[in-house]
């Protein structure tokens, strides 16, 4: 199967291609470029497709319309454990809506859902595994679930909750907390701490080649037997992939514009989903979702427990 531009392999970015596609997308979403103009910008900057060719409008359209740009399957559900993505789901949705409007078409009735509490924020209260976003059927309401157990994954698969019954109560609690005196200053400081970690992670990712080189030299000098070298190389690859995934997530948190916000409730109503998720991630370490225990009409708040980033609650 041909490699998708922007990825070295599924869930592993080609950094140069991904950067070009992200910047081209930003230019189109901001109104600075049409699709042909974005292609000219990419080509003049030396960016090329996975096959080495220049970008044309139809090529760029096919590439960025692929749901895997945002880690989604053909039914627009998040792919479990996909890894890094070129675009966020919000960026993908906005771009598809923009192109549909420009072509005079109507967007699909069911677009990809932008989950607020994925990427490790929501966790199963039974087994502690991170919950993923999914729909039971193609037309079902978005929901969170603990993924079913498979070899190498210690998940129970026994906890599920509709997205609105989880996201709305969590958002209400976060916004209520932000109304407390001193909360704005605390969140701004937390964002500054995240920004510092972003700098550290960028440096760590940038020096990855040096770490692989060191491993190779140790193996070449006989300081590592082949089996130990291969194991260390594989562990370093996984660590690098995890670091890049976390960096992408933290960059969204670091960039959310909250320094001048005086009314978070008003801000929330018009903020992009990615910014809403970033604000929650600043306030919350983990949201634990307990099993329902039967009775679908029970208050969903009884199933939710939040670990906050500061203990003064």
Short mmCIF file of C-alpha atoms in Angstrom, two decimals:
data_model
loop_
_atom_site.label_atom_id
_atom_site.label_comp_id
_atom_site.label_asym_id
_atom_site.label_seq_id
_atom_site.Cartn_x
_atom_site.Cartn_y
_atom_site.Cartn_z
CA UNK A 1 0.00 0.00 0.00
CA UNK A 2 1.37 3.44 -0.95
CA UNK A 3 2.63 5.61 1.90
CA UNK A 4 0.33 8.48 2.82
CA UNK A 5 2.02 11.86 2.50
CA UNK A 6 2.78 13.22 5.96
CA UNK A 7 3.46 9.81 7.49
CA UNK A 8 6.53 7.60 7.54
CA UNK A 9 4.15 4.80 8.57
CA UNK A 10 0.67 4.81 10.17
CA UNK A 11 0.82 6.92 13.32
CA UNK A 12 4.47 7.89 12.75
CA UNK A 13 4.98 11.27 11.12
CA UNK A 14 7.33 12.25 8.37
CA UNK A 15 8.29 15.50 10.16
CA UNK A 16 9.03 17.56 7.04
CA UNK A 17 5.93 16.51 5.09
CA UNK A 18 3.68 16.83 8.16
CA UNK A 19 4.97 20.33 8.87
CA UNK A 20 4.26 21.41 5.31
CA UNK A 21 0.74 19.97 5.32
CA UNK A 22 -0.06 21.56 8.69
CA UNK A 23 1.13 24.97 7.56
CA UNK A 24 -0.73 24.70 4.27
CA UNK A 25 -3.89 23.76 6.17
CA UNK A 26 -3.48 26.72 8.51
CA UNK A 27 -3.09 29.05 5.54
CA UNK A 28 -6.29 27.75 3.94
CA UNK A 29 -8.31 27.83 7.18
CA UNK A 30 -7.20 31.39 7.91
CA UNK A 31 -8.18 32.54 4.42
CA UNK A 32 -4.60 33.33 3.43
CA UNK A 33 -4.56 30.79 0.61
CA UNK A 34 -6.86 28.91 -1.72
CA UNK A 35 -6.11 25.29 -2.55
CA UNK A 36 -4.07 26.21 -5.69
CA UNK A 37 -2.23 28.92 -3.73
CA UNK A 38 -1.46 26.43 -0.94
CA UNK A 39 0.01 24.09 -3.57
CA UNK A 40 2.22 26.85 -4.95
CA UNK A 41 3.35 27.69 -1.41
CA UNK A 42 4.21 24.04 -0.70
CA UNK A 43 6.08 23.57 -3.97
CA UNK A 44 8.04 26.82 -3.64
CA UNK A 45 9.06 25.76 -0.13
CA UNK A 46 10.49 22.49 -1.41
CA UNK A 47 7.74 20.28 -0.01
CA UNK A 48 6.88 17.20 -2.06
CA UNK A 49 4.37 14.36 -1.97
CA UNK A 50 5.27 10.90 -0.67
CA UNK A 51 6.12 9.92 -4.26
CA UNK A 52 8.41 12.90 -4.70
CA UNK A 53 6.12 14.88 -6.99
CA UNK A 54 4.93 18.46 -6.73
CA UNK A 55 1.57 19.20 -5.17
CA UNK A 56 -1.42 19.85 -7.41
CA UNK A 57 -4.87 20.90 -6.13
CA UNK A 58 -6.34 17.44 -6.72
CA UNK A 59 -3.35 15.79 -5.02
CA UNK A 60 -3.56 18.06 -2.00
CA UNK A 61 -7.32 17.53 -1.85
CA UNK A 62 -7.02 13.74 -1.86
CA UNK A 63 -4.27 13.81 0.74
CA UNK A 64 -5.91 16.11 3.27
CA UNK A 65 -9.37 14.55 2.74
CA UNK A 66 -8.05 11.18 3.92
CA UNK A 67 -9.52 10.63 7.43
CA UNK A 68 -6.17 9.21 8.56
CA UNK A 69 -4.83 12.76 8.46
CA UNK A 70 -6.67 13.07 11.79
CA UNK A 71 -6.28 9.46 12.96
CA UNK A 72 -9.79 8.45 11.87
CA UNK A 73 -11.10 5.37 10.09
CA UNK A 74 -13.39 5.36 7.06
CA UNK A 75 -16.43 5.79 9.37
CA UNK A 76 -14.79 8.82 11.03
CA UNK A 77 -14.20 7.02 14.31
CA UNK A 78 -10.84 7.51 16.09
CA UNK A 79 -8.42 4.65 15.35
CA UNK A 80 -7.30 3.12 18.64
CA UNK A 81 -3.60 3.62 19.43
CA UNK A 82 -3.05 5.31 16.06
CA UNK A 83 -0.23 7.53 17.29
CA UNK A 84 0.66 10.96 15.94
CA UNK A 85 -1.61 12.72 13.45
CA UNK A 86 -0.91 15.39 10.86
CA UNK A 87 -4.13 17.26 11.69
CA UNK A 88 -6.39 17.44 14.71
CA UNK A 89 -9.98 16.29 14.24
CA UNK A 90 -11.08 19.92 14.59
CA UNK A 91 -8.72 21.02 11.80
CA UNK A 92 -9.88 18.16 9.60
CA UNK A 93 -13.57 18.97 10.15
CA UNK A 94 -13.08 22.66 9.49
CA UNK A 95 -11.11 22.01 6.31
CA UNK A 96 -13.69 19.57 4.94
CA UNK A 97 -16.49 22.06 5.73
CA UNK A 98 -14.53 24.87 4.04
CA UNK A 99 -13.95 22.87 0.88
CA UNK A 100 -17.57 21.73 0.78
CA UNK A 101 -18.74 25.34 1.07
CA UNK A 102 -16.33 26.48 -1.63
CA UNK A 103 -17.53 23.77 -4.02
CA UNK A 104 -21.20 24.47 -3.31
CA UNK A 105 -21.73 21.02 -1.80
CA UNK A 106 -23.40 20.23 1.48
CA UNK A 107 -21.14 18.74 4.18
CA UNK A 108 -21.98 15.23 5.29
CA UNK A 109 -24.67 15.09 7.97
CA UNK A 110 -22.40 13.18 10.34
CA UNK A 111 -18.93 14.63 10.56
CA UNK A 112 -16.10 13.32 12.69
CA UNK A 113 -16.72 14.05 16.36
CA UNK A 114 -14.06 16.00 18.25
CA UNK A 115 -13.79 14.32 21.65
CA UNK A 116 -12.85 16.51 24.60
CA UNK A 117 -11.44 13.90 26.97
CA UNK A 118 -9.36 11.52 24.85
CA UNK A 119 -5.54 11.50 24.67
CA UNK A 120 -5.32 10.10 28.19
CA UNK A 121 -7.62 12.55 30.00
CA UNK A 122 -10.51 10.10 30.56
CA UNK A 123 -9.69 6.75 32.15
CA UNK A 124 -11.62 3.63 33.01
CA UNK A 125 -12.51 3.59 36.70
CA UNK A 126 -12.36 -0.21 36.74
CA UNK A 127 -8.98 -0.96 35.12
CA UNK A 128 -7.46 2.57 34.80
CA UNK A 129 -6.82 2.19 31.05
CA UNK A 130 -7.30 5.32 28.95
CA UNK A 131 -10.72 5.52 27.31
CA UNK A 132 -11.16 6.04 23.58
CA UNK A 133 -13.86 7.70 21.53
CA UNK A 134 -16.12 5.47 19.46
CA UNK A 135 -19.65 4.96 18.19
CA UNK A 136 -21.47 1.68 18.71
CA UNK A 137 -22.80 1.92 15.15
CA UNK A 138 -22.23 4.34 12.32
CA UNK A 139 -25.26 6.44 13.26
CA UNK A 140 -25.01 6.10 17.04
CA UNK A 141 -24.21 8.96 19.39
CA UNK A 142 -20.51 9.53 20.18
CA UNK A 143 -19.37 7.72 23.30
CA UNK A 144 -16.30 6.86 25.35
CA UNK A 145 -15.31 3.28 26.02
CA UNK A 146 -12.61 1.28 27.67
CA UNK A 147 -11.18 -0.70 24.72
CA UNK A 148 -11.59 -4.48 24.76
CA UNK A 149 -8.62 -6.46 26.08
CA UNK A 150 -6.09 -7.84 23.63
CA UNK A 151 -2.65 -9.37 24.17
CA UNK A 152 -0.33 -6.68 25.46
CA UNK A 153 -3.16 -4.32 26.48
CA UNK A 154 -4.46 -4.47 30.03
CA UNK A 155 -7.90 -3.00 29.41
CA UNK A 156 -11.18 -4.49 30.62
CA UNK A 157 -13.55 -3.30 27.88
CA UNK A 158 -16.36 -3.09 30.42
CA UNK A 159 -17.00 0.65 30.82
CA UNK A 160 -18.80 2.91 28.35
CA UNK A 161 -20.54 6.28 28.60
CA UNK A 162 -22.15 8.60 26.07
CA UNK A 163 -19.96 11.58 25.27
CA UNK A 164 -22.48 14.20 26.35
CA UNK A 165 -23.03 12.47 29.72
CA UNK A 166 -19.30 12.68 30.40
CA UNK A 167 -18.16 15.87 28.70
CA UNK A 168 -20.91 18.21 29.86
CA UNK A 169 -20.53 17.48 33.62
CA UNK A 170 -16.73 17.71 33.40
CA UNK A 171 -16.90 21.01 31.50
CA UNK A 172 -19.35 22.39 34.07
CA UNK A 173 -17.01 21.49 36.95
CA UNK A 174 -13.96 22.95 35.20
CA UNK A 175 -15.72 26.23 34.42
CA UNK A 176 -17.09 26.44 37.95
CA UNK A 177 -13.57 26.00 39.31
CA UNK A 178 -12.30 28.78 37.05
CA UNK A 179 -14.75 31.19 38.69
CA UNK A 180 -12.92 30.85 42.00
CA UNK A 181 -10.61 33.70 43.10
CA UNK A 182 -7.03 33.21 41.92
CA UNK A 183 -7.91 30.52 39.39
CA UNK A 184 -6.93 32.59 36.35
CA UNK A 185 -3.43 33.25 37.67
CA UNK A 186 -3.01 29.57 38.57
CA UNK A 187 -4.04 28.37 35.11
CA UNK A 188 -1.72 30.87 33.41
CA UNK A 189 1.15 29.55 35.54
CA UNK A 190 0.25 25.97 34.68
CA UNK A 191 0.34 26.95 31.00
CA UNK A 192 3.80 28.46 31.50
CA UNK A 193 4.95 25.17 33.02
CA UNK A 194 3.57 23.31 30.00
CA UNK A 195 5.40 25.69 27.67
CA UNK A 196 8.65 24.89 29.47
CA UNK A 197 8.00 21.17 28.98
CA UNK A 198 7.31 21.79 25.28
CA UNK A 199 10.77 23.35 24.94
CA UNK A 200 12.35 20.36 26.69
CA UNK A 201 10.46 17.84 24.55
CA UNK A 202 11.33 19.64 21.32
CA UNK A 203 15.00 19.45 22.27
CA UNK A 204 14.62 15.77 23.19
CA UNK A 205 12.98 14.94 19.85
CA UNK A 206 15.54 17.00 17.92
CA UNK A 207 18.40 15.01 19.48
CA UNK A 208 16.88 11.61 18.64
CA UNK A 209 19.33 10.94 15.79
CA UNK A 210 22.24 11.43 18.18
CA UNK A 211 20.83 8.83 20.57
CA UNK A 212 20.43 6.29 17.75
CA UNK A 213 23.96 7.06 16.61
CA UNK A 214 25.30 6.44 20.13
CA UNK A 215 23.55 3.07 20.26
CA UNK A 216 25.05 2.12 16.90
CA UNK A 217 28.54 3.09 18.01
CA UNK A 218 28.20 1.09 21.24
CA UNK A 219 27.11 -1.93 19.22
CA UNK A 220 29.98 -1.40 16.76
CA UNK A 221 32.53 -1.32 19.60
CA UNK A 222 31.16 -4.53 21.03
CA UNK A 223 29.68 -2.88 24.11
CA UNK A 224 26.20 -4.13 23.19
CA UNK A 225 25.43 -7.60 21.89
CA UNK A 226 23.06 -7.69 18.94
CA UNK A 227 20.00 -8.69 20.95
CA UNK A 228 20.59 -5.90 23.49
CA UNK A 229 21.23 -3.40 20.68
CA UNK A 230 17.98 -4.31 18.89
CA UNK A 231 16.01 -4.14 22.15
CA UNK A 232 17.50 -0.75 23.02
CA UNK A 233 16.84 0.53 19.50
CA UNK A 234 13.20 -0.60 19.66
CA UNK A 235 12.74 0.97 23.10
CA UNK A 236 14.25 4.23 21.85
CA UNK A 237 11.90 4.25 18.86
CA UNK A 238 8.88 3.75 21.12
CA UNK A 239 10.08 6.44 23.51
CA UNK A 240 10.54 8.85 20.61
CA UNK A 241 7.06 8.09 19.27
CA UNK A 242 5.54 8.68 22.73
CA UNK A 243 7.51 11.92 23.09
CA UNK A 244 6.31 13.21 19.72
CA UNK A 245 2.69 12.34 20.57
CA UNK A 246 2.92 14.09 23.93
CA UNK A 247 4.65 17.08 22.32
CA UNK A 248 1.81 17.50 19.81
CA UNK A 249 -0.73 17.42 22.64
CA UNK A 250 1.22 19.81 24.88
CA UNK A 251 1.75 22.25 22.01
CA UNK A 252 -2.03 22.60 21.76
CA UNK A 253 -2.22 23.31 25.49
CA UNK A 254 0.65 25.82 25.38
CA UNK A 255 -0.86 27.71 22.46
CA UNK A 256 -4.43 28.12 23.73
CA UNK A 257 -5.05 31.89 24.16
CA UNK A 258 -6.13 32.27 27.78
CA UNK A 259 -3.77 34.90 29.19
CA UNK A 260 -6.22 37.75 28.55
CA UNK A 261 -9.44 35.85 29.20
CA UNK A 262 -11.60 37.43 31.89
CA UNK A 263 -14.80 35.42 31.37
CA UNK A 264 -14.08 31.74 30.79
CA UNK A 265 -17.75 30.84 30.44
CA UNK A 266 -18.16 33.28 27.55
CA UNK A 267 -14.82 32.18 26.07
CA UNK A 268 -15.86 28.52 26.22
CA UNK A 269 -18.99 29.05 24.13
CA UNK A 270 -17.02 30.18 21.07
CA UNK A 271 -13.66 28.43 21.60
CA UNK A 272 -12.61 25.64 19.19
CA UNK A 273 -12.85 22.14 20.60
CA UNK A 274 -9.06 21.83 20.63
CA UNK A 275 -8.84 24.93 22.83
CA UNK A 276 -11.59 23.61 25.13
CA UNK A 277 -9.70 20.33 25.50
CA UNK A 278 -6.50 22.22 26.21
CA UNK A 279 -8.16 24.21 29.00
CA UNK A 280 -9.52 21.02 30.57
CA UNK A 281 -6.07 19.43 30.35
CA UNK A 282 -4.62 22.42 32.22
CA UNK A 283 -7.08 21.95 35.06
CA UNK A 284 -7.44 18.18 35.13
CA UNK A 285 -4.96 15.31 35.48
CA UNK A 286 -7.45 12.52 34.95
CA UNK A 287 -11.19 11.93 34.75
CA UNK A 288 -12.15 8.50 36.11
CA UNK A 289 -15.33 6.95 34.70
CA UNK A 290 -16.91 4.28 36.88
CA UNK A 291 -19.12 1.42 35.62
CA UNK A 292 -22.80 2.34 35.33
CA UNK A 293 -24.06 -0.35 37.69
CA UNK A 294 -27.24 -0.51 35.65
CA UNK A 295 -29.89 2.14 35.36
CA UNK A 296 -29.21 4.34 32.35
CA UNK A 297 -31.15 7.29 33.78
CA UNK A 298 -28.95 7.75 36.85
CA UNK A 299 -27.15 11.07 37.26
CA UNK A 300 -23.95 10.67 35.20
CA UNK A 301 -22.04 12.83 37.69
CA UNK A 302 -22.17 9.94 40.14
CA UNK A 303 -19.97 7.96 37.76
CA UNK A 304 -17.32 10.67 37.36
CA UNK A 305 -14.33 11.39 39.60
CA UNK A 306 -11.81 14.11 38.73
CA UNK A 307 -8.15 14.29 39.73
CA UNK A 308 -7.32 18.00 39.65
CA UNK A 309 -3.87 19.42 39.00
CA UNK A 310 -3.90 21.38 42.25
CA UNK A 311 -4.98 19.89 45.58
CA UNK A 312 -6.76 22.98 46.95
CA UNK A 313 -10.27 21.65 46.46
#
